[in-house]
Coordinates of C-alpha atoms in Angstrom, one line a residue:
M1 CA 194.3 218.9 104.7
A2 CA 191.2 219.4 106.1
S3 CA 187.4 219.9 104.8
F4 CA 184.1 220.9 105.8
I5 CA 180.9 219.0 105.0
I6 CA 178.0 221.2 105.0
E7 CA 174.4 220.3 105.0
G8 CA 172.5 223.1 103.6
G9 CA 169.0 224.8 104.3
H10 CA 169.2 225.0 108.0
L11 CA 168.3 228.4 109.5
L12 CA 170.2 230.0 112.2
S13 CA 169.2 231.6 115.3
G14 CA 170.6 232.9 118.3
T15 CA 173.5 235.2 119.7
I16 CA 177.1 235.0 118.5
V17 CA 180.1 237.0 119.8
P18 CA 182.7 238.1 117.4
Q19 CA 186.1 237.4 118.1
G20 CA 189.0 239.8 118.8
A21 CA 190.4 241.5 115.3
K22 CA 193.0 239.6 113.4
N23 CA 194.7 242.4 111.9
E24 CA 194.8 244.3 115.2
A25 CA 196.3 241.3 116.9
L26 CA 199.1 241.0 114.5
Q27 CA 200.3 244.5 114.8
V28 CA 199.8 245.0 118.7
I29 CA 201.6 241.5 119.2
C30 CA 204.8 242.7 117.0
A31 CA 204.8 246.0 119.2
T32 CA 205.5 244.1 122.1
L33 CA 209.3 243.8 120.8
L34 CA 209.5 247.5 121.4
T35 CA 210.1 247.2 125.1
D36 CA 211.8 244.7 127.5
E37 CA 209.0 244.9 129.8
E38 CA 205.6 242.9 130.3
V39 CA 203.1 243.9 127.9
S40 CA 199.6 242.2 128.4
I41 CA 197.1 241.8 125.7
S42 CA 193.5 240.5 125.9
N43 CA 191.0 239.1 123.5
I44 CA 193.4 237.8 121.2
P45 CA 192.0 235.5 118.7
D46 CA 192.5 231.9 118.6
I47 CA 193.4 231.6 115.0
L48 CA 196.0 230.0 112.7
D49 CA 198.0 233.4 111.5
V50 CA 198.0 234.8 115.0
N51 CA 198.8 231.7 116.7
N52 CA 202.0 231.2 114.1
L53 CA 203.2 234.8 115.1
I54 CA 202.9 234.1 118.7
Q55 CA 205.0 231.0 118.2
L56 CA 207.6 232.7 116.0
L57 CA 207.7 235.5 118.8
R58 CA 208.6 232.4 121.1
D59 CA 211.2 231.2 118.7
I60 CA 213.3 234.4 118.9
G61 CA 213.2 234.5 122.4
V62 CA 210.1 236.6 123.7
K63 CA 208.4 235.1 127.1
V64 CA 204.8 234.3 126.3
K65 CA 202.4 233.4 129.1
R66 CA 198.9 232.5 128.4
T67 CA 196.6 233.8 131.3
G68 CA 193.2 233.1 129.6
A69 CA 191.6 231.6 126.5
N70 CA 192.5 234.7 124.5
D71 CA 194.8 236.5 127.1
Y72 CA 198.4 236.6 127.0
V73 CA 201.5 238.3 128.5
F74 CA 204.7 238.9 126.2
R75 CA 208.1 240.0 127.6
A76 CA 210.9 240.6 124.9
D77 CA 213.6 241.1 127.5
E78 CA 215.9 238.3 125.9
I79 CA 215.8 238.3 122.3
D80 CA 218.0 235.7 120.3
L81 CA 219.9 238.4 117.9
N82 CA 221.6 235.3 116.0
Y83 CA 218.5 233.2 115.5
L84 CA 216.8 236.5 113.8
E85 CA 219.5 236.2 111.1
S86 CA 219.2 232.4 110.7
D87 CA 217.9 230.6 107.6
E88 CA 215.3 228.9 109.9
F89 CA 213.9 232.0 111.1
V90 CA 213.9 233.6 107.4
R91 CA 212.1 230.5 106.3
K92 CA 209.4 230.9 108.9
C93 CA 208.7 234.4 108.2
A94 CA 208.4 233.5 104.5
A95 CA 205.4 231.4 105.6
L96 CA 203.5 234.1 107.3
R97 CA 202.6 237.6 105.9
G98 CA 201.9 238.8 109.5
S99 CA 205.7 238.5 110.0
V100 CA 206.6 241.5 108.1
L101 CA 205.2 243.5 111.1
M102 CA 208.3 242.6 113.0
I103 CA 210.7 244.7 110.9
G104 CA 209.7 248.1 112.2
P105 CA 210.0 246.9 115.9
L106 CA 213.3 245.2 115.3
L107 CA 214.8 247.7 113.1
A108 CA 213.9 250.4 115.9
R109 CA 215.1 248.5 118.9
F110 CA 217.9 246.6 117.7
G111 CA 219.2 248.4 114.5
K112 CA 218.7 245.5 112.3
A113 CA 216.3 242.8 110.5
V114 CA 216.1 240.5 107.9
I115 CA 213.2 240.1 105.6
T116 CA 212.2 237.7 102.5
K117 CA 209.0 238.0 100.9
P118 CA 206.1 236.7 103.3
G119 CA 203.1 234.4 102.6
G120 CA 199.6 234.7 103.0
D121 CA 196.7 234.9 100.8
K122 CA 196.6 234.3 96.9
I123 CA 194.4 237.3 96.1
G124 CA 197.1 239.0 93.8
R125 CA 200.2 241.4 94.3
R126 CA 200.8 242.7 97.8
R127 CA 203.9 244.8 97.7
L128 CA 206.2 245.9 100.7
D129 CA 207.4 249.1 98.8
T130 CA 205.6 251.2 101.3
H131 CA 207.3 249.6 104.0
F132 CA 210.6 249.7 102.7
L133 CA 210.6 253.6 101.3
G134 CA 209.2 254.4 104.7
F135 CA 212.4 252.7 106.4
K136 CA 214.5 254.2 103.7
H137 CA 213.4 257.7 104.8
L138 CA 213.9 257.1 108.2
G139 CA 217.6 256.2 107.3
A140 CA 217.8 252.6 107.2
K141 CA 220.0 250.7 104.6
F142 CA 219.1 247.7 102.5
Q143 CA 221.4 245.2 101.1
H144 CA 220.1 242.2 99.0
V145 CA 221.9 238.8 99.7
D146 CA 221.5 236.9 96.6
N147 CA 222.4 233.3 98.0
R148 CA 219.6 233.6 100.6
N149 CA 217.1 235.9 98.5
V150 CA 216.6 237.9 101.7
Y151 CA 217.1 241.7 102.5
E152 CA 219.3 242.9 105.2
I153 CA 218.2 246.3 106.8
A154 CA 220.4 248.1 109.1
A155 CA 220.6 251.4 110.8
K156 CA 222.7 252.7 113.8
R157 CA 219.9 255.2 114.9
L158 CA 217.0 256.1 112.6
K159 CA 216.2 259.9 111.9
G160 CA 212.8 261.5 112.0
C161 CA 211.8 263.1 108.7
Y162 CA 208.6 264.0 106.5
M163 CA 207.6 261.5 104.2
L164 CA 204.6 261.1 102.0
L165 CA 203.3 257.5 101.5
D166 CA 203.0 256.2 97.9
E167 CA 199.8 254.4 99.3
A168 CA 197.8 254.2 102.6
S169 CA 199.0 250.7 103.5
V170 CA 197.6 249.5 106.9
T171 CA 200.9 247.4 107.4
G172 CA 203.4 249.7 105.9
T173 CA 202.0 252.8 108.0
A174 CA 201.9 250.3 111.1
N175 CA 205.6 249.2 110.4
I176 CA 206.7 252.7 109.8
I177 CA 205.1 253.8 113.0
M178 CA 206.8 251.4 115.2
A179 CA 210.2 252.0 113.6
A180 CA 209.6 255.6 114.1
V181 CA 209.0 255.6 117.8
F182 CA 212.8 255.5 118.6
A183 CA 213.8 257.8 115.8
K184 CA 215.8 260.8 116.6
G185 CA 213.5 263.8 116.1
T186 CA 209.9 264.0 114.6
T187 CA 208.7 261.8 111.8
T188 CA 205.7 263.1 109.7
I189 CA 203.7 260.5 107.9
Y190 CA 201.4 261.7 105.5
N191 CA 199.0 259.6 103.4
A192 CA 199.1 257.3 106.6
A193 CA 196.4 254.7 106.8
C194 CA 193.9 255.1 109.5
E195 CA 191.8 252.1 110.4
P196 CA 190.5 251.4 113.7
Y197 CA 193.1 249.0 114.3
L198 CA 196.0 251.2 113.3
Q199 CA 194.3 253.7 115.7
Q200 CA 194.3 250.9 118.6
L201 CA 198.0 250.4 117.9
C202 CA 199.0 254.2 118.4
H203 CA 196.8 254.4 121.3
M204 CA 199.0 251.1 123.0
L205 CA 202.3 252.6 121.9
N206 CA 201.2 256.0 123.5
H207 CA 200.4 254.1 126.7
M208 CA 203.8 252.4 126.5
G209 CA 205.6 255.9 126.4
A210 CA 205.5 256.8 122.6
S211 CA 204.5 260.4 121.5
I212 CA 202.2 259.9 118.4
S213 CA 199.5 262.6 117.6
G214 CA 197.1 262.8 114.7
I215 CA 195.7 259.4 115.6
G216 CA 192.5 258.7 113.2
S217 CA 193.6 261.0 110.5
N218 CA 196.0 260.3 107.7
L219 CA 198.7 262.9 108.7
L220 CA 200.5 261.3 111.9
T221 CA 203.3 263.0 113.9
V222 CA 205.6 260.7 116.0
V223 CA 208.2 262.3 118.3
G224 CA 211.0 259.7 118.9
V225 CA 211.7 258.6 122.6
E226 CA 214.3 256.8 124.3
R227 CA 212.5 253.7 125.6
L228 CA 208.9 252.2 125.8
H229 CA 207.5 250.5 129.0
G230 CA 204.9 247.8 129.5
T231 CA 201.2 248.1 129.3
Q232 CA 198.0 246.7 129.3
H233 CA 195.6 246.5 126.0
R234 CA 192.4 245.0 125.0
I235 CA 191.7 244.3 121.2
L236 CA 188.5 245.3 119.4
P237 CA 186.1 243.1 118.1
D238 CA 186.9 241.8 114.3
M239 CA 185.0 243.9 112.2
I240 CA 185.3 241.4 109.2
E241 CA 183.9 238.8 111.3
V242 CA 181.1 241.2 112.1
G243 CA 180.5 241.7 108.6
S244 CA 180.8 238.1 107.8
F245 CA 178.0 237.4 110.4
I246 CA 175.9 240.0 108.9
G247 CA 175.9 238.1 105.6
M248 CA 175.3 234.9 107.1
A249 CA 172.3 236.3 108.8
A250 CA 171.0 237.7 105.9
M251 CA 171.3 234.5 104.1
V252 CA 170.3 231.8 106.3
G253 CA 169.5 233.5 109.6
N254 CA 166.1 233.2 111.3
G255 CA 166.9 236.2 113.9
I256 CA 170.7 236.5 114.9
R257 CA 172.0 238.8 117.5
I258 CA 175.8 239.7 117.0
K259 CA 176.9 240.9 120.5
D260 CA 179.5 243.4 121.4
V261 CA 180.6 244.6 118.0
S262 CA 181.7 247.9 118.9
M263 CA 179.3 249.9 116.2
R264 CA 181.7 253.1 116.3
N265 CA 184.3 251.2 114.8
L266 CA 182.3 249.3 111.8
G267 CA 182.7 252.2 109.8
I268 CA 180.5 252.0 106.6
I269 CA 180.0 248.3 106.7
P270 CA 176.4 248.3 107.8
D271 CA 175.8 250.7 105.1
A272 CA 177.1 248.7 102.6
F273 CA 174.8 245.6 103.7
A274 CA 172.0 247.7 104.0
R275 CA 172.3 249.0 100.4
L276 CA 171.7 245.4 99.6
G277 CA 168.5 245.6 101.3
V278 CA 169.7 243.9 104.7
K279 CA 167.7 245.3 107.9
M280 CA 169.5 245.8 111.0
K281 CA 168.4 246.9 114.4
V282 CA 171.1 248.3 116.8
E283 CA 170.6 247.6 120.6
G284 CA 173.4 249.0 123.2
D285 CA 176.4 247.9 121.2
D286 CA 174.7 244.5 119.9
L287 CA 173.5 244.2 116.0
I288 CA 170.6 242.4 115.6
I289 CA 169.4 240.9 112.1
P290 CA 165.9 239.8 111.8
R291 CA 164.6 237.2 109.3
Q292 CA 163.9 238.2 105.9
N293 CA 162.1 236.6 103.4
H294 CA 163.2 239.2 100.7
Y295 CA 165.9 241.9 100.7
V296 CA 166.2 244.3 97.8
V297 CA 169.0 246.3 96.3
D298 CA 168.9 249.8 96.4
S299 CA 169.7 252.0 93.3
F300 CA 171.2 255.4 93.2
I301 CA 169.2 258.7 93.4
D302 CA 169.3 259.1 89.7
G303 CA 168.1 255.5 89.4
T304 CA 171.4 253.9 88.3
I305 CA 172.6 250.5 89.0
M306 CA 174.0 249.8 92.5
T307 CA 178.0 249.7 93.0
L308 CA 179.7 248.8 95.8
A309 CA 183.3 249.2 95.7
D310 CA 186.4 249.0 98.3
A311 CA 188.4 251.9 99.3
P312 CA 191.0 253.1 102.4
W313 CA 189.2 253.7 105.4
P314 CA 186.9 255.4 106.2
G315 CA 185.7 253.4 102.8
L316 CA 184.4 249.8 102.4
T317 CA 187.0 247.2 103.5
P318 CA 187.9 244.8 100.3
D319 CA 187.9 242.0 102.9
L320 CA 184.2 241.9 103.0
L321 CA 183.6 242.1 99.2
S322 CA 183.3 238.4 98.8
V323 CA 180.6 238.2 101.4
L324 CA 178.7 240.9 99.7
I325 CA 178.8 238.9 96.7
V326 CA 177.4 236.0 98.0
V327 CA 174.7 238.0 99.9
A328 CA 173.8 239.8 96.8
T329 CA 172.9 236.4 94.9
Q330 CA 170.0 235.9 96.9
A331 CA 168.8 239.6 96.8
R332 CA 166.1 241.1 94.6
G333 CA 168.1 243.5 92.0
T334 CA 171.2 243.8 90.5
V335 CA 174.7 245.3 91.7
L336 CA 178.2 245.9 90.5
I337 CA 181.1 244.7 92.8
H338 CA 184.0 246.7 92.0
Q339 CA 187.4 245.1 93.5
K340 CA 189.9 247.8 93.1
M341 CA 192.7 246.5 95.4
F342 CA 193.4 243.2 94.5
E343 CA 193.5 241.7 91.2
S344 CA 192.8 237.7 91.7
R345 CA 190.0 238.1 94.8
L346 CA 186.8 237.9 92.6
F347 CA 188.2 234.8 90.7
F348 CA 186.3 232.4 93.5
V349 CA 182.9 233.6 92.1
D350 CA 183.6 231.0 89.4
K351 CA 182.7 228.6 92.3
L352 CA 179.5 230.4 92.9
I353 CA 178.4 230.4 89.0
D354 CA 178.8 226.5 89.5
M355 CA 176.4 226.5 92.5
G356 CA 173.9 228.5 90.1
A357 CA 174.7 232.1 91.0
Q358 CA 173.9 234.7 88.2
I359 CA 177.3 236.6 88.1
I360 CA 179.1 237.9 85.3
L361 CA 182.7 238.6 85.8
C362 CA 183.6 241.6 83.7
D363 CA 187.4 241.5 84.2
P364 CA 189.5 240.5 87.4
H365 CA 188.1 243.6 89.4
R366 CA 184.7 243.9 88.4
A367 CA 181.6 241.4 88.9
V368 CA 177.8 242.0 88.1
V369 CA 175.7 240.1 90.3
V370 CA 172.1 239.4 89.4
G371 CA 170.0 238.4 92.6
H372 CA 167.8 235.3 92.4
D373 CA 165.4 236.8 95.3
H374 CA 165.2 233.3 96.6
K375 CA 163.5 231.9 93.8
I376 CA 166.4 229.6 92.7
R377 CA 168.4 228.2 95.7
L378 CA 172.2 227.8 95.1
R379 CA 173.1 224.2 94.4
A380 CA 175.5 222.1 96.7
G381 CA 179.0 221.5 95.3
R382 CA 182.6 220.7 96.1
M383 CA 185.3 223.8 96.2
A384 CA 188.4 224.6 97.9
S385 CA 189.1 227.7 99.6
P386 CA 191.5 229.9 98.0
D387 CA 191.8 232.5 100.5
I388 CA 190.5 233.6 103.9
R389 CA 187.6 236.0 103.0
A390 CA 186.6 233.8 99.9
G391 CA 186.5 230.8 102.4
I392 CA 184.0 232.4 104.5
A393 CA 182.1 233.5 101.5
L394 CA 181.7 229.9 100.3
L395 CA 181.1 228.6 103.5
I396 CA 177.8 231.1 103.5
A397 CA 176.8 230.1 100.1
A398 CA 177.0 226.2 101.1
M399 CA 174.9 226.9 104.1
S400 CA 172.5 228.3 102.1
A401 CA 172.6 225.6 99.2
N402 CA 170.3 222.7 98.4
G403 CA 172.0 219.7 99.5
R404 CA 175.3 218.7 100.8
S405 CA 178.7 220.8 100.0
R406 CA 182.3 220.3 100.6
I407 CA 185.1 222.9 101.0
D408 CA 188.5 221.7 101.3
N409 CA 191.7 223.7 102.1
I410 CA 190.0 225.4 105.0
E411 CA 193.0 226.1 106.6
Q412 CA 192.6 229.1 104.9
I413 CA 189.4 229.7 106.9
D414 CA 191.2 228.7 110.0
R415 CA 193.8 231.6 109.3
G416 CA 191.0 234.1 110.2
Y417 CA 188.2 232.5 112.0
Q418 CA 188.2 231.0 115.3
N419 CA 186.7 227.7 115.6
I420 CA 183.9 228.9 113.1
E421 CA 182.3 225.4 112.7
S422 CA 181.4 224.9 116.4
R423 CA 180.4 228.5 116.7
L424 CA 178.1 228.2 113.8
N425 CA 176.7 224.9 114.6
A426 CA 175.8 226.1 118.2
L427 CA 173.2 228.4 116.1
G428 CA 171.9 225.5 113.9
A429 CA 174.3 225.1 111.3
H430 CA 175.2 221.4 110.3
I431 CA 178.9 221.7 109.5
E432 CA 181.4 218.7 110.1
R433 CA 185.0 219.0 110.0
I434 CA 187.0 216.2 108.3

């Protein structure tokens, strides 16, 4: 198990380029299973979750060729169908949450798939009902195999239909879309997720020969086709990493430029930081965050306390609430953070309280942060990363703290952030991996 040793108090300056989007990468890599032709994907982030998924595709027979630092070519023309039903494959899927996105393509192209409960962050229940209900609407049959604790899913030919999703699940919508591209007839998906990364998946599938309309809305129409062909695709910059860098620049920045952020795909993220008083300047597709000695939390027009809450796109992504909490600890003012989607994601604030932050954890979903306005610096400490986003938030806190901190279990951070210590050390941070 690896750890970070962080010497706090060093200001960061310079330019940093965000990596490719993790969530988009997981979707489009799985979509390569829908064709036997070559699919080239560029700007793939070199992170643990994505690398494990690529290895899983290799294991099932996909030919994978790395053509650049972040560029790959996939060809799924000789899939080992026997391996897909093996205990070894099921065990590997259980350790990787992104593996759930393989079900839709496998069901669509080969008529069957096996699934067990996938792993991932320990941030509360992340149910798969939306995926299962969508597949059932399309005509798939489920059978639970008790002695293996897996579900076998099968369908000779999926049939298009109308469905109203019980929640706007991003991975659920992606899985259903990939299953529906070969379904007979027309599939209409209402209450679909519409994040930019899901839009990217739809555009890629259309370039491969699919027929998907309504992209960017919560009402998608998929007309089934007989086959898909190869294509080339470039992954968007990771909006969560962009938001993490905005928070980092606010806390310990001395003038940071975040380059090529794809501003039109950031949604409400810059506005959320602006409500905490963080100033930003847009130059082309770059974000510049100047040094601020003070940043002041806004209040609502009627004078009530500022509340930041997560919501499905185009609302605020829950993945950045951890970073926003850390930024709020040094703001001037008070803010209520309302995490609606996962019941365990705010528990990491205990570690910030140990560092001297003034936070009241009201319940598993709400925390009130009273900012120090830089009058009291956070104290260094030893902590462990419980999930990807809390991990980066704790790293930001440690970089701003007085003294040397240690963060254990940084494999969680590695799952979502590419070579993070080297990139931040290039800006002036003092982070050592041990």
